Amino acid sequence: MPAGRKQRQGTLEANRREELLHAAARLFVEKGFDATTTRDIAEAVGMRSGSPFYHFRSKQELLKAAMIAGLETGYRRLQAASDGIVDPAQRLRMMIRAHLGNLLEGDCQVPMLLYESRALDAEARAEIAAVTDRYQEVWQATLDELAASGRLRSSAAPLRLLLFGMLNWSSQWYRPDGALSLDEIATAAAELLLPFLSELRQEHVDDIGTGQQSGAG
């Protein structure tokens, strides 16, 4: 096969694989993993019923691939939004907006798909957990910075998990044509946490001032 034709064939197969991943993720969320058939997925992308198995060995492998692809895409977007921002409070604001964008602006179905991971074997779940951990490490590092600087009382894991729970739940009630824009939702979510940062920062400044006055006396 000529090199040019081989390259075009490879590009076509990669595109078809992406179409399958997006269609499968959407259907798994809408109908549930168990209720979604390979025929459903094939029909969604204009394939014959057995064609998905050319790209994936099983429906479980398709679920795992869809979850990992979504997590990795979300991670790249998160990094692009937060890289270079020195102030951790501002970085957290940008991360919240990026996360909501991953959830609600594109076709990322991963937070909803996580509930379907029970259909996977232990090895597949471990692979997904590793990618999920990398995504969450960025958040934990920012929260740790805030705590270390005295701008957050604690950066214990429950805070991160509660923050994710709040943000991910927005997928259940957000409407693109609703009264609130994503920017407004992101600002509201950040303000649930960030006002405390301002209060703590002011307390810290007051304490320094008091200490200096005591020393001067």
C-alpha atoms as one frame of an Amber mdcrd trajectory, in Angstrom:
protein
   0.000   0.000   0.000   1.440   3.442  -0.943   2.563   5.548   2.020   0.026
   8.308   1.339  -2.868   5.894   1.152  -1.703   4.111   4.301  -1.551   7.415
   6.165  -5.056   8.387   5.035  -6.344   4.984   6.103  -4.759   5.414   9.526
  -6.324   8.855   9.924  -9.731   7.503   8.910  -9.504   4.680  11.443  -8.463
   7.103  14.193 -11.420   9.329  13.373 -13.821   6.394  13.429 -12.407   5.339
  16.784 -13.028   8.830  18.174 -16.588   8.801  16.843 -17.196   5.481  18.549
 -15.822   6.761  21.865 -17.999   9.883  21.825 -21.133   7.999  20.777 -20.580
   5.225  23.313 -19.965   7.671  26.173 -23.157   9.581  25.350 -25.253   6.414
  25.108 -23.797   4.900  28.283 -24.852   8.036  30.154 -28.282   8.309  28.528
 -29.286   4.630  28.677 -26.857   3.079  31.121 -24.029   0.692  30.283 -26.059
  -2.497  30.660 -28.948  -1.251  28.505 -26.730   0.021  25.696 -25.998  -2.519
  22.982 -23.201  -2.549  20.447 -25.927  -2.202  17.829 -27.000   1.080  19.468
 -23.426   2.363  19.334 -22.887   1.229  15.759 -26.118   2.847  14.580 -25.158
   6.116  16.273 -22.092   6.407  14.030 -23.540   4.786  10.897 -21.741   1.444
  11.233 -22.886  -2.127  10.959 -23.617  -3.798  14.281 -20.377  -5.802  14.445
 -18.066  -3.022  13.264 -17.195  -1.587  16.726 -15.377  -4.838  17.520 -12.863
  -3.977  14.804 -11.692  -1.154  17.064 -12.515  -2.553  20.518 -12.605  -6.143
  21.694 -15.644  -5.709  23.926 -18.168  -3.223  25.226 -16.213  -3.109  28.498
 -13.048  -2.109  26.653 -15.009   0.612  24.895 -16.242   1.931  28.255 -12.723
   1.971  29.685 -11.310   3.722  26.619 -14.075   6.342  26.668 -13.440   7.120
  30.328  -9.666   7.367  29.954  -9.900   9.487  26.794 -12.282  11.893  28.513
 -10.104  12.173  31.609  -6.971  12.819  29.569  -8.698  15.484  27.471  -9.979
  17.143  30.631  -6.503  17.050  32.154  -4.945  18.765  29.135  -7.597  21.502
  29.229  -7.095  21.967  32.960  -3.349  22.305  32.512  -3.768  24.796  29.678
  -6.090  26.927  31.811  -3.939  26.941  34.960  -0.329  26.813  33.768   1.663
  29.923  34.578  -0.758  31.277  37.202   1.341  31.885  40.296  -1.388  32.937
  42.728  -3.109  29.739  43.918  -6.446  31.488  44.563  -6.597  32.797  40.997
  -5.419  29.421  39.728  -8.243  27.726  41.627 -10.766  30.078  40.018  -9.466
  29.196  36.562  -9.464  25.488  37.372 -13.092  25.641  38.507 -14.066  27.356
  35.254 -12.069  24.859  33.198 -13.651  21.914  35.007 -17.152  23.250  34.393
 -16.196  23.774  30.766 -15.057  20.160  30.535 -18.372  19.047  31.975 -20.852
  21.344  30.301 -19.397  22.948  27.178 -18.022  19.925  25.384 -18.932  16.272
  25.215 -17.080  15.071  28.297 -19.215  12.409  29.957 -16.606  11.045  32.347
 -18.064  12.227  35.682 -21.348  10.516  34.817 -19.569   7.462  33.406 -17.673
   6.902  36.649 -20.823   5.338  38.054 -20.629   2.697  35.332 -17.081   1.616
  36.218 -18.569  -1.221  38.272 -19.000  -3.043  34.949 -15.212  -3.209  34.536
 -12.738  -5.659  36.008 -10.229  -4.709  38.701  -7.390  -4.116  36.246  -9.442
  -1.695  34.150 -10.652   0.156  37.244  -7.041   0.505  38.392  -6.090   2.088
  35.046  -8.933   4.590  35.342  -8.031   5.331  38.974  -4.457   6.175  37.936
  -5.646   8.713  35.358  -8.214  10.120  37.797  -5.537  10.536  40.465  -3.361
  12.555  38.079  -6.277  14.889  37.364  -7.008  15.357  41.057  -3.360  15.868
  42.036  -3.381  19.258  40.300  -6.299  20.351  42.470  -4.798  18.970  45.657
  -1.505  20.752  45.006  -3.314  24.084  44.646  -5.342  23.528  47.815  -2.142
  22.571  49.653  -0.526  25.837  48.526  -3.460  27.804  49.890  -3.292  25.976
  53.208   0.480  26.345  53.476   0.201  30.106  52.977  -2.443  30.357  55.700
  -5.210  31.222  53.237  -7.115  28.004  53.792  -7.697  26.350  57.149  -7.283
  22.847  55.772  -6.542  21.135  52.486  -7.574  17.685  53.698  -8.899  15.338
  51.039 -12.597  15.754  51.973 -12.438  19.390  50.839 -11.292  18.369  47.365
 -13.877  15.607  47.150 -16.698  17.905  48.268 -15.601  20.492  45.703 -15.707
  17.891  42.929 -19.071  16.653  44.101 -20.499  20.172  43.940 -19.050  20.925
  40.505 -19.971  17.584  38.952 -23.556  17.798  40.189 -24.055  20.906  38.039
 -24.417  18.556  35.075 -27.775  17.529  36.551 -29.319  21.007  36.517 -27.346
  23.257  34.166 -29.104  24.291  30.952 -27.238  26.120  28.153 -30.312  28.310
  27.584 -30.868  28.889  31.307 -30.551  32.084  33.306 -26.966  31.443  34.440
 -23.898  31.419  32.226 -20.988  29.110  32.941 -18.877  32.087  33.966 -21.510
  33.044  36.547 -21.728  29.493  37.875 -17.936  29.261  38.100 -17.762  32.557
  39.980 -20.487  31.451  42.405 -18.708  28.143  43.026 -15.389  29.876  43.655
 -16.978  32.380  46.021 -18.233  29.560  48.231 -14.606  28.909  49.119 -12.594
  31.991  48.228 -14.275  34.533  50.594 -12.836  32.517  53.447  -9.433  32.997
  51.876  -9.851  36.770  51.982 -10.992  36.643  55.615  -8.065  34.472  56.623
  -5.620  36.694  54.752  -6.956  39.773  56.585  -6.755  37.971  59.921  -3.158
  37.086  59.107  -2.339  40.720  58.320  -4.048  41.889  61.538  -2.085  39.360
  63.583   1.184  40.578  62.076   0.228  44.159  62.834  -0.654  43.327  66.422
   2.601  41.484  66.877   4.622  44.390  65.537   2.834  46.828  67.867   3.510
  44.571  70.849   7.148  44.368  69.924   7.386  48.116  69.568   5.923  48.570
  73.063
